[in-house]
Amino acid sequence: MLLVLAGCIEKKVELIENHNKQHVTYLNNYGWTAERFASETKYEAGTLRSYKEHVGNIQTQGHVDLTPFLDGEVIETGYILQEKTDNYNQIVGYILESGNEIIGGYLAFNKEVEQSNGTIRIDLGETTPMFNSKDRPLETKKVSVSSQPTLRMEETYV
């Protein structure tokens, strides 16, 4: 006699994100809350000079002087923030590091727009220096954590 028992087992998939504690503290000190990891770009020593336009934008719009770090490794990490504004429903906080030390940060204000085919288009808005969210120059507001999928990009430039 052969007896086969079949059953259903419920499996729960849990997304575990391990935010860098130093980054979370940095953002919290400015009144921002990291909702989810967005991206990390590693610029190997000496390669940042090749990205003149990006470095220029960080310096002029983000007010972070990268000149002393052009010959060293720089890591740029982005986090989608929990806060929103009336005009922008996606704020990304970028943190720049060199030698395991935070050297600055800036904010990118974007608008996510769902297309008729279900894809999301991101319209880039303005880039600003890191500022305290309580100052509300762009009327930031707290919202609940969204259920949108995590965007994950990792790039290494050699």
Tab-separated table of N, CA, C and O in Angstrom, residues 14-132:
chain	number	residue	atom	x	y	z
A	14	GLU	N	10.370	37.693	2.563
A	14	GLU	CA	10.556	38.920	3.315
A	14	GLU	C	11.737	39.675	2.735
A	14	GLU	O	12.824	39.124	2.564
A	15	LEU	N	11.519	40.918	2.378
A	15	LEU	CA	12.581	41.753	1.857
A	15	LEU	C	13.320	42.358	3.040
A	15	LEU	O	12.729	43.046	3.871
A	16	ILE	N	14.591	42.064	3.116
A	16	ILE	CA	15.405	42.606	4.202
A	16	ILE	C	16.403	43.566	3.586
A	16	ILE	O	17.209	43.180	2.743
A	17	GLU	N	16.320	44.788	3.996
A	17	GLU	CA	17.265	45.780	3.507
A	17	GLU	C	18.171	46.173	4.645
A	17	GLU	O	17.723	46.420	5.750
A	18	ASN	N	19.418	46.205	4.357
A	18	ASN	CA	20.403	46.528	5.361
A	18	ASN	C	20.994	47.891	5.026
A	18	ASN	O	21.968	47.982	4.301
A	19	HIS	N	20.356	48.943	5.524
A	19	HIS	CA	20.858	50.291	5.270
A	19	HIS	C	22.121	50.514	6.100
A	19	HIS	O	22.221	50.064	7.235
A	20	ASN	N	23.047	51.225	5.532
A	20	ASN	CA	24.245	51.626	6.237
A	20	ASN	C	23.821	52.547	7.389
A	20	ASN	O	23.184	53.580	7.164
A	21	LYS	N	24.163	52.178	8.616
A	21	LYS	CA	23.729	52.940	9.802
A	21	LYS	C	24.249	54.372	9.774
A	21	LYS	O	23.547	55.292	10.184
A	22	GLN	N	25.462	54.555	9.270
A	22	GLN	CA	26.025	55.903	9.170
A	22	GLN	C	25.194	56.754	8.203
A	22	GLN	O	24.950	57.935	8.454
A	23	HIS	N	24.713	56.142	7.113
A	23	HIS	CA	23.879	56.854	6.147
A	23	HIS	C	22.531	57.222	6.765
A	23	HIS	O	22.048	58.347	6.589
A	24	VAL	N	21.934	56.272	7.468
A	24	VAL	CA	20.632	56.524	8.105
A	24	VAL	C	20.754	57.670	9.101
A	24	VAL	O	19.918	58.570	9.131
A	25	THR	N	21.803	57.656	9.902
A	25	THR	CA	22.025	58.735	10.877
A	25	THR	C	22.211	60.071	10.173
A	25	THR	O	21.645	61.085	10.579
A	26	TYR	N	22.995	60.081	9.097
A	26	TYR	CA	23.229	61.310	8.327
A	26	TYR	C	21.903	61.884	7.830
A	26	TYR	O	21.615	63.071	8.016
A	27	LEU	N	21.085	61.032	7.201
A	27	LEU	CA	19.786	61.485	6.689
A	27	LEU	C	18.872	61.932	7.827
A	27	LEU	O	18.205	62.972	7.726
A	28	ASN	N	18.835	61.165	8.918
A	28	ASN	CA	17.991	61.516	10.062
A	28	ASN	C	18.400	62.856	10.674
A	28	ASN	O	17.548	63.612	11.148
A	29	ASN	N	19.697	63.144	10.690
A	29	ASN	CA	20.168	64.427	11.232
A	29	ASN	C	19.620	65.613	10.436
A	29	ASN	O	19.545	66.724	10.954
A	30	TYR	N	19.259	65.374	9.188
A	30	TYR	CA	18.636	66.408	8.359
A	30	TYR	C	17.113	66.276	8.331
A	30	TYR	O	16.446	66.981	7.581
A	31	GLY	N	16.568	65.355	9.136
A	31	GLY	CA	15.122	65.199	9.214
A	31	GLY	C	14.529	64.313	8.126
A	31	GLY	O	13.316	64.286	7.948
A	32	TRP	N	15.359	63.563	7.384
A	32	TRP	CA	14.893	62.696	6.313
A	32	TRP	C	14.846	61.250	6.781
A	32	TRP	O	15.602	60.843	7.652
A	33	THR	N	13.986	60.453	6.162
A	33	THR	CA	13.839	59.040	6.490
A	33	THR	C	14.055	58.209	5.228
A	33	THR	O	13.334	58.384	4.242
A	34	ALA	N	15.038	57.294	5.267
A	34	ALA	CA	15.289	56.411	4.123
A	34	ALA	C	14.183	55.371	4.059
A	34	ALA	O	13.951	54.635	5.004
A	35	GLU	N	13.481	55.350	2.932
A	35	GLU	CA	12.429	54.354	2.723
A	35	GLU	C	13.017	53.071	2.163
A	35	GLU	O	12.692	51.982	2.608
A	36	ARG	N	13.892	53.223	1.152
A	36	ARG	CA	14.514	52.051	0.554
A	36	ARG	C	15.785	52.456	-0.191
A	36	ARG	O	15.943	53.601	-0.608
A	37	PHE	N	16.661	51.478	-0.348
A	37	PHE	CA	17.898	51.656	-1.098
A	37	PHE	C	17.561	51.906	-2.559
A	37	PHE	O	16.662	51.279	-3.110
A	38	ALA	N	18.269	52.817	-3.199
A	38	ALA	CA	18.030	53.107	-4.616
A	38	ALA	C	19.216	52.711	-5.489
A	38	ALA	O	19.045	52.024	-6.490
A	39	SER	N	20.419	53.146	-5.120
A	39	SER	CA	21.572	52.877	-5.990
A	39	SER	C	22.879	53.083	-5.243
A	39	SER	O	22.925	53.751	-4.215
A	40	GLU	N	23.909	52.499	-5.807
A	40	GLU	CA	25.268	52.743	-5.322
A	40	GLU	C	26.198	52.766	-6.525
A	40	GLU	O	26.170	51.846	-7.341
A	41	THR	N	26.972	53.826	-6.632
A	41	THR	CA	27.946	53.954	-7.708
A	41	THR	C	29.313	54.125	-7.068
A	41	THR	O	29.502	55.022	-6.243
A	42	LYS	N	30.237	53.260	-7.451
A	42	LYS	CA	31.602	53.333	-6.926
A	42	LYS	C	32.514	53.872	-8.021
A	42	LYS	O	32.604	53.292	-9.094
A	43	TYR	N	33.161	54.967	-7.715
A	43	TYR	CA	34.148	55.549	-8.624
A	43	TYR	C	35.525	55.150	-8.102
A	43	TYR	O	35.923	55.592	-7.024
A	44	GLU	N	36.227	54.316	-8.841
A	44	GLU	CA	37.561	53.890	-8.433
A	44	GLU	C	38.482	55.109	-8.395
A	44	GLU	O	38.213	56.126	-9.025
A	45	ALA	N	39.570	54.983	-7.665
A	45	ALA	CA	40.519	56.086	-7.498
A	45	ALA	C	40.906	56.682	-8.855
A	45	ALA	O	41.268	55.962	-9.771
A	46	GLY	N	40.759	57.991	-8.963
A	46	GLY	CA	41.159	58.715	-10.170
A	46	GLY	C	40.139	58.745	-11.291
A	46	GLY	O	40.321	59.476	-12.257
A	47	THR	N	39.052	57.981	-11.205
A	47	THR	CA	38.102	57.928	-12.318
A	47	THR	C	37.042	59.024	-12.254
A	47	THR	O	36.405	59.304	-13.267
A	48	LEU	N	36.878	59.644	-11.112
A	48	LEU	CA	35.845	60.677	-10.974
A	48	LEU	C	36.096	61.844	-11.932
A	48	LEU	O	35.164	62.474	-12.408
A	49	ARG	N	37.354	62.090	-12.260
A	49	ARG	CA	37.702	63.169	-13.193
A	49	ARG	C	37.040	62.984	-14.557
A	49	ARG	O	36.808	63.934	-15.275
A	50	SER	N	36.737	61.745	-14.909
A	50	SER	CA	36.128	61.442	-16.215
A	50	SER	C	34.652	61.822	-16.273
A	50	SER	O	34.069	61.841	-17.348
A	51	TYR	N	34.059	62.115	-15.145
A	51	TYR	CA	32.625	62.425	-15.071
A	51	TYR	C	32.433	63.898	-14.739
A	51	TYR	O	31.754	64.264	-13.783
A	52	LYS	N	33.027	64.760	-15.594
A	52	LYS	CA	33.052	66.194	-15.340
A	52	LYS	C	31.659	66.794	-15.190
A	52	LYS	O	31.421	67.612	-14.307
A	53	GLU	N	30.728	66.395	-16.046
A	53	GLU	CA	29.375	66.968	-15.975
A	53	GLU	C	28.691	66.592	-14.662
A	53	GLU	O	28.094	67.440	-14.003
A	54	HIS	N	28.793	65.322	-14.280
A	54	HIS	CA	28.172	64.870	-13.032
A	54	HIS	C	28.815	65.552	-11.824
A	54	HIS	O	28.116	66.053	-10.940
A	55	VAL	N	30.144	65.599	-11.802
A	55	VAL	CA	30.858	66.266	-10.711
A	55	VAL	C	30.472	67.744	-10.665
A	55	VAL	O	30.226	68.304	-9.592
A	56	GLY	N	30.366	68.372	-11.836
A	56	GLY	CA	29.960	69.781	-11.900
A	56	GLY	C	28.566	69.997	-11.347
A	56	GLY	O	28.324	70.973	-10.625
A	57	ASN	N	27.635	69.102	-11.680
A	57	ASN	CA	26.268	69.210	-11.145
A	57	ASN	C	26.239	69.045	-9.631
A	57	ASN	O	25.520	69.769	-8.934
A	58	ILE	N	27.015	68.105	-9.116
A	58	ILE	CA	27.070	67.903	-7.661
A	58	ILE	C	27.621	69.156	-6.989
A	58	ILE	O	27.126	69.584	-5.959
A	59	GLN	N	28.637	69.752	-7.600
A	59	GLN	CA	29.260	70.939	-7.014
A	59	GLN	C	28.362	72.165	-7.118
A	59	GLN	O	28.216	72.905	-6.142
A	60	THR	N	27.743	72.397	-8.277
A	60	THR	CA	26.956	73.622	-8.441
A	60	THR	C	25.551	73.497	-7.855
A	60	THR	O	25.074	74.424	-7.211
A	61	GLN	N	24.884	72.372	-8.079
A	61	GLN	CA	23.514	72.220	-7.588
A	61	GLN	C	23.463	71.620	-6.187
A	61	GLN	O	22.611	71.987	-5.388
A	62	GLY	N	24.361	70.686	-5.909
A	62	GLY	CA	24.361	70.023	-4.604
A	62	GLY	C	25.259	70.668	-3.581
A	62	GLY	O	25.228	70.328	-2.404
A	63	HIS	N	26.088	71.610	-4.021
A	63	HIS	CA	27.013	72.356	-3.162
A	63	HIS	C	27.979	71.444	-2.403
A	63	HIS	O	28.299	71.693	-1.238
A	64	VAL	N	28.456	70.384	-3.066
A	64	VAL	CA	29.464	69.498	-2.486
A	64	VAL	C	30.720	69.635	-3.335
A	64	VAL	O	30.703	69.336	-4.529
A	65	ASP	N	31.799	70.118	-2.721
A	65	ASP	CA	33.067	70.288	-3.443
A	65	ASP	C	33.818	68.959	-3.446
A	65	ASP	O	34.295	68.498	-2.406
A	66	LEU	N	33.904	68.342	-4.610
A	66	LEU	CA	34.590	67.056	-4.732
A	66	LEU	C	36.055	67.190	-5.135
A	66	LEU	O	36.754	66.180	-5.265
A	67	THR	N	36.529	68.403	-5.300
A	67	THR	CA	37.906	68.625	-5.760
A	67	THR	C	38.938	67.864	-4.919
A	67	THR	O	39.815	67.216	-5.486
A	68	PRO	N	38.863	67.894	-3.583
A	68	PRO	CA	39.881	67.171	-2.798
A	68	PRO	C	39.812	65.646	-2.949
A	68	PRO	O	40.724	64.944	-2.533
A	69	PHE	N	38.756	65.130	-3.557
A	69	PHE	CA	38.549	63.683	-3.629
A	69	PHE	C	38.668	63.124	-5.049
A	69	PHE	O	38.406	61.945	-5.267
A	70	LEU	N	39.050	63.945	-6.008
A	70	LEU	CA	39.100	63.513	-7.403
A	70	LEU	C	40.080	62.376	-7.650
A	70	LEU	O	39.898	61.591	-8.574
A	71	ASP	N	41.127	62.268	-6.841
A	71	ASP	CA	42.121	61.214	-7.045
A	71	ASP	C	41.860	59.981	-6.174
A	71	ASP	O	42.575	58.988	-6.290
A	72	GLY	N	40.866	60.031	-5.316
A	72	GLY	CA	40.567	58.899	-4.444
A	72	GLY	C	39.297	58.180	-4.866
A	72	GLY	O	38.602	58.604	-5.791
A	73	GLU	N	39.001	57.076	-4.197
A	73	GLU	CA	37.760	56.363	-4.446
A	73	GLU	C	36.609	57.138	-3.809
A	73	GLU	O	36.725	57.627	-2.693
A	74	VAL	N	35.520	57.269	-4.542
A	74	VAL	CA	34.320	57.937	-4.040
A	74	VAL	C	33.142	57.005	-4.284
A	74	VAL	O	33.009	56.424	-5.348
A	75	ILE	N	32.311	56.879	-3.263
A	75	ILE	CA	31.101	56.061	-3.371
A	75	ILE	C	29.899	56.979	-3.208
A	75	ILE	O	29.829	57.767	-2.263
A	76	GLU	N	28.980	56.880	-4.154
A	76	GLU	CA	27.752	57.691	-4.146
A	76	GLU	C	26.570	56.730	-3.961
A	76	GLU	O	26.307	55.888	-4.800
A	77	THR	N	25.890	56.861	-2.828
A	77	THR	CA	24.780	55.965	-2.499
A	77	THR	C	23.492	56.764	-2.434
A	77	THR	O	23.446	57.815	-1.798
A	78	GLY	N	22.461	56.255	-3.085
A	78	GLY	CA	21.165	56.928	-3.097
A	78	GLY	C	20.111	56.141	-2.351
A	78	GLY	O	20.088	54.905	-2.403
A	79	TYR	N	19.254	56.857	-1.649
A	79	TYR	CA	18.121	56.262	-0.943
A	79	TYR	C	16.848	56.996	-1.340
A	79	TYR	O	16.819	58.237	-1.323
A	80	ILE	N	15.812	56.250	-1.685
A	80	ILE	CA	14.496	56.847	-1.877
A	80	ILE	C	14.019	57.235	-0.482
A	80	ILE	O	14.036	56.411	0.432
A	81	LEU	N	13.612	58.487	-0.333
A	81	LEU	CA	13.201	58.982	0.977
A	81	LEU	C	11.691	58.834	1.160
A	81	LEU	O	10.936	58.826	0.187
A	82	GLN	N	11.288	58.743	2.398
A	82	GLN	CA	9.875	58.579	2.729
A	82	GLN	C	9.089	59.866	2.475
A	82	GLN	O	7.917	59.827	2.109
A	83	GLU	N	9.732	60.993	2.629
A	83	GLU	CA	9.068	62.281	2.477
A	83	GLU	C	8.744	62.561	1.013
A	83	GLU	O	9.443	62.106	0.114
A	84	LYS	N	7.702	63.328	0.803
A	84	LYS	CA	7.265	63.746	-0.534
A	84	LYS	C	6.996	65.251	-0.490
A	84	LYS	O	6.984	65.858	0.565
A	85	THR	N	6.775	65.843	-1.654
A	85	THR	CA	6.345	67.243	-1.702
A	85	THR	C	5.078	67.314	-2.542
A	85	THR	O	4.666	66.328	-3.154
A	86	ASP	N	4.484	68.484	-2.600
A	86	ASP	CA	3.302	68.659	-3.439
A	86	ASP	C	3.639	68.452	-4.916
A	86	ASP	O	2.823	67.968	-5.683
A	87	ASN	N	4.852	68.813	-5.321
A	87	ASN	CA	5.239	68.723	-6.730
A	87	ASN	C	6.062	67.486	-7.081
A	87	ASN	O	6.172	67.136	-8.247
A	88	TYR	N	6.673	66.857	-6.086
A	88	TYR	CA	7.559	65.715	-6.340
A	88	TYR	C	7.175	64.544	-5.441
A	88	TYR	O	7.152	64.675	-4.224
A	89	ASN	N	6.903	63.400	-6.058
A	89	ASN	CA	6.518	62.234	-5.269
A	89	ASN	C	7.676	61.254	-5.084
A	89	ASN	O	7.495	60.162	-4.579
A	90	GLN	N	8.882	61.649	-5.493
A	90	GLN	CA	10.069	60.842	-5.237
A	90	GLN	C	11.237	61.779	-4.932
A	90	GLN	O	11.602	62.615	-5.760
A	91	ILE	N	11.772	61.634	-3.736
A	91	ILE	CA	12.965	62.385	-3.359
A	91	ILE	C	14.054	61.354	-3.101
A	91	ILE	O	13.849	60.389	-2.376
A	92	VAL	N	15.209	61.570	-3.729
A	92	VAL	CA	16.345	60.669	-3.518
A	92	VAL	C	17.420	61.443	-2.771
A	92	VAL	O	17.825	62.527	-3.194
A	93	GLY	N	17.843	60.897	-1.642
A	93	GLY	CA	18.947	61.463	-0.874
A	93	GLY	C	20.227	60.741	-1.265
A	93	GLY	O	20.303	59.520	-1.142
A	94	TYR	N	21.191	61.479	-1.777
A	94	TYR	CA	22.472	60.896	-2.175
A	94	TYR	C	23.525	61.237	-1.134
A	94	TYR	O	23.615	62.384	-0.690
A	95	ILE	N	24.297	60.239	-0.768
A	95	ILE	CA	25.373	60.408	0.207
A	95	ILE	C	26.682	60.062	-0.483
A	95	ILE	O	26.802	59.023	-1.140
A	96	LEU	N	27.658	60.937	-0.338
A	96	LEU	CA	28.978	60.742	-0.946
A	96	LEU	C	29.985	60.409	0.148
A	96	LEU	O	30.009	61.063	1.193
A	97	GLU	N	30.795	59.382	-0.122
A	97	GLU	CA	31.801	58.947	0.844
A	97	GLU	C	33.152	58.799	0.166
A	97	GLU	O	33.227	58.462	-1.008
A	98	SER	N	34.190	58.996	0.956
A	98	SER	CA	35.551	58.710	0.524
A	98	SER	C	36.329	58.302	1.766
A	98	SER	O	36.207	58.952	2.813
A	99	GLY	N	37.066	57.218	1.679
A	99	GLY	CA	37.832	56.754	2.832
A	99	GLY	C	36.957	56.417	4.027
A	99	GLY	O	37.315	56.719	5.158
A	100	ASN	N	35.793	55.837	3.784
A	100	ASN	CA	34.832	55.451	4.832
A	100	ASN	C	34.286	56.640	5.630
A	100	ASN	O	33.770	56.465	6.723
A	101	GLU	N	34.417	57.825	5.088
A	101	GLU	CA	33.878	59.028	5.723
A	101	GLU	C	32.884	59.694	4.788
A	101	GLU	O	33.133	59.790	3.582
A	102	ILE	N	31.778	60.176	5.333
A	102	ILE	CA	30.811	60.930	4.533
A	102	ILE	C	31.401	62.299	4.236
A	102	ILE	O	31.836	63.006	5.152
A	103	ILE	N	31.426	62.649	2.955
A	103	ILE	CA	32.003	63.938	2.544
A	103	ILE	C	30.925	64.926	2.102
A	103	ILE	O	31.222	66.074	1.814
A	104	GLY	N	29.679	64.475	2.063
A	104	GLY	CA	28.591	65.370	1.699
A	104	GLY	C	27.386	64.607	1.198
A	104	GLY	O	27.385	63.379	1.118
A	105	GLY	N	26.355	65.372	0.877
A	105	GLY	CA	25.139	64.775	0.355
A	105	GLY	C	24.321	65.809	-0.388
A	105	GLY	O	24.543	67.014	-0.248
A	106	TYR	N	23.397	65.317	-1.193
A	106	TYR	CA	22.503	66.214	-1.916
A	106	TYR	C	21.188	65.499	-2.160
A	106	TYR	O	21.058	64.295	-1.930
A	107	LEU	N	20.198	66.257	-2.612
A	107	LEU	CA	18.852	65.725	-2.840
A	107	LEU	C	18.453	65.893	-4.293
A	107	LEU	O	18.759	66.915	-4.910
A	108	ALA	N	17.773	64.886	-4.823
A	108	ALA	CA	17.218	64.956	-6.175
A	108	ALA	C	15.705	64.803	-6.058
A	108	ALA	O	15.222	63.826	-5.473
A	109	PHE	N	14.971	65.766	-6.576
A	109	PHE	CA	13.510	65.764	-6.511
A	109	PHE	C	12.962	65.330	-7.859
A	109	PHE	O	13.239	65.954	-8.880
A	110	ASN	N	12.199	64.240	-7.870
A	110	ASN	CA	11.684	63.650	-9.108
A	110	ASN	C	10.185	63.410	-8.997
A	110	ASN	O	9.611	63.438	-7.914
A	111	LYS	N	9.592	63.133	-10.137
A	111	LYS	CA	8.173	62.793	-10.173
A	111	LYS	C	8.014	61.456	-10.889
A	111	LYS	O	8.428	61.316	-12.036
A	112	GLU	N	7.456	60.474	-10.179
A	112	GLU	CA	7.142	59.182	-10.791
A	112	GLU	C	5.779	59.293	-11.443
A	112	GLU	O	4.817	59.732	-10.819
A	113	VAL	N	5.701	58.898	-12.724
A	113	VAL	CA	4.451	58.972	-13.472
A	113	VAL	C	4.170	57.594	-14.053
A	113	VAL	O	4.986	57.054	-14.811
A	114	GLU	N	3.022	57.006	-13.691
A	114	GLU	CA	2.660	55.701	-14.230
A	114	GLU	C	2.111	55.878	-15.636
A	114	GLU	O	1.233	56.694	-15.890
A	115	GLN	N	2.665	55.088	-16.567
A	115	GLN	CA	2.250	55.122	-17.961
A	115	GLN	C	1.038	54.214	-18.173
A	115	GLN	O	0.736	53.366	-17.343
A	116	SER	N	0.352	54.386	-19.285
A	116	SER	CA	-0.837	53.584	-19.581
A	116	SER	C	-0.521	52.093	-19.695
A	116	SER	O	-1.378	51.254	-19.446
A	117	ASN	N	0.743	51.755	-20.025
A	117	ASN	CA	1.125	50.342	-20.131
A	117	ASN	C	1.613	49.768	-18.798
A	117	ASN	O	2.092	48.647	-18.741
A	118	GLY	N	1.508	50.542	-17.726
A	118	GLY	CA	1.869	50.068	-16.397
A	118	GLY	C	3.297	50.354	-15.978
A	118	GLY	O	3.661	50.130	-14.830
A	119	THR	N	4.131	50.836	-16.899
A	119	THR	CA	5.505	51.156	-16.531
A	119	THR	C	5.547	52.515	-15.840
A	119	THR	O	4.627	53.326	-15.967
A	120	ILE	N	6.620	52.742	-15.130
A	120	ILE	CA	6.801	54.006	-14.405
A	120	ILE	C	7.856	54.829	-15.122
A	120	ILE	O	8.957	54.339	-15.407
A	121	ARG	N	7.526	56.061	-15.412
A	121	ARG	CA	8.484	57.008	-15.985
A	121	ARG	C	8.891	57.949	-14.856
A	121	ARG	O	8.061	58.394	-14.076
A	122	ILE	N	10.176	58.239	-14.769
A	122	ILE	CA	10.647	59.173	-13.749
A	122	ILE	C	11.073	60.458	-14.430
A	122	ILE	O	11.996	60.476	-15.239
A	123	ASP	N	10.348	61.532	-14.134
A	123	ASP	CA	10.689	62.852	-14.645
A	123	ASP	C	11.621	63.510	-13.637
A	123	ASP	O	11.256	63.685	-12.471
A	124	LEU	N	12.829	63.843	-14.092
A	124	LEU	CA	13.806	64.442	-13.197
A	124	LEU	C	13.431	65.880	-12.895
A	124	LEU	O	13.061	66.640	-13.783
A	125	GLY	N	13.531	66.225	-11.635
A	125	GLY	CA	13.229	67.584	-11.195
A	125	GLY	C	14.510	68.307	-10.842
A	125	GLY	O	15.519	68.174	-11.518
A	126	GLU	N	14.471	69.004	-9.740
A	126	GLU	CA	15.641	69.781	-9.359
A	126	GLU	C	16.544	69.025	-8.399
A	126	GLU	O	16.108	68.110	-7.707
A	127	THR	N	17.807	69.430	-8.394
A	127	THR	CA	18.801	68.906	-7.465
A	127	THR	C	19.160	70.045	-6.531
A	127	THR	O	19.367	71.173	-6.972
A	128	THR	N	19.215	69.736	-5.226
A	128	THR	CA	19.504	70.771	-4.238
A	128	THR	C	20.562	70.271	-3.257
A	128	THR	O	20.779	69.067	-3.146
A	129	PRO	N	21.167	71.200	-2.524
A	129	PRO	CA	22.042	70.770	-1.440
A	129	PRO	C	21.204	70.014	-0.397
A	129	PRO	O	19.982	70.184	-0.330
A	130	MET	N	21.846	69.206	0.410
A	130	MET	CA	21.160	68.551	1.516
A	130	MET	C	20.699	69.653	2.471
A	130	MET	O	21.471	70.531	2.828
A	131	PHE	N	19.430	69.644	2.819
A	131	PHE	CA	18.907	70.620	3.771
A	131	PHE	C	18.005	69.900	4.754
A	131	PHE	O	17.611	68.763	4.537
A	132	ASN	N	17.691	70.572	5.843
A	132	ASN	CA	16.840	69.974	6.863
A	132	ASN	C	15.403	69.963	6.376
A	132	ASN	O	14.874	70.995	5.967
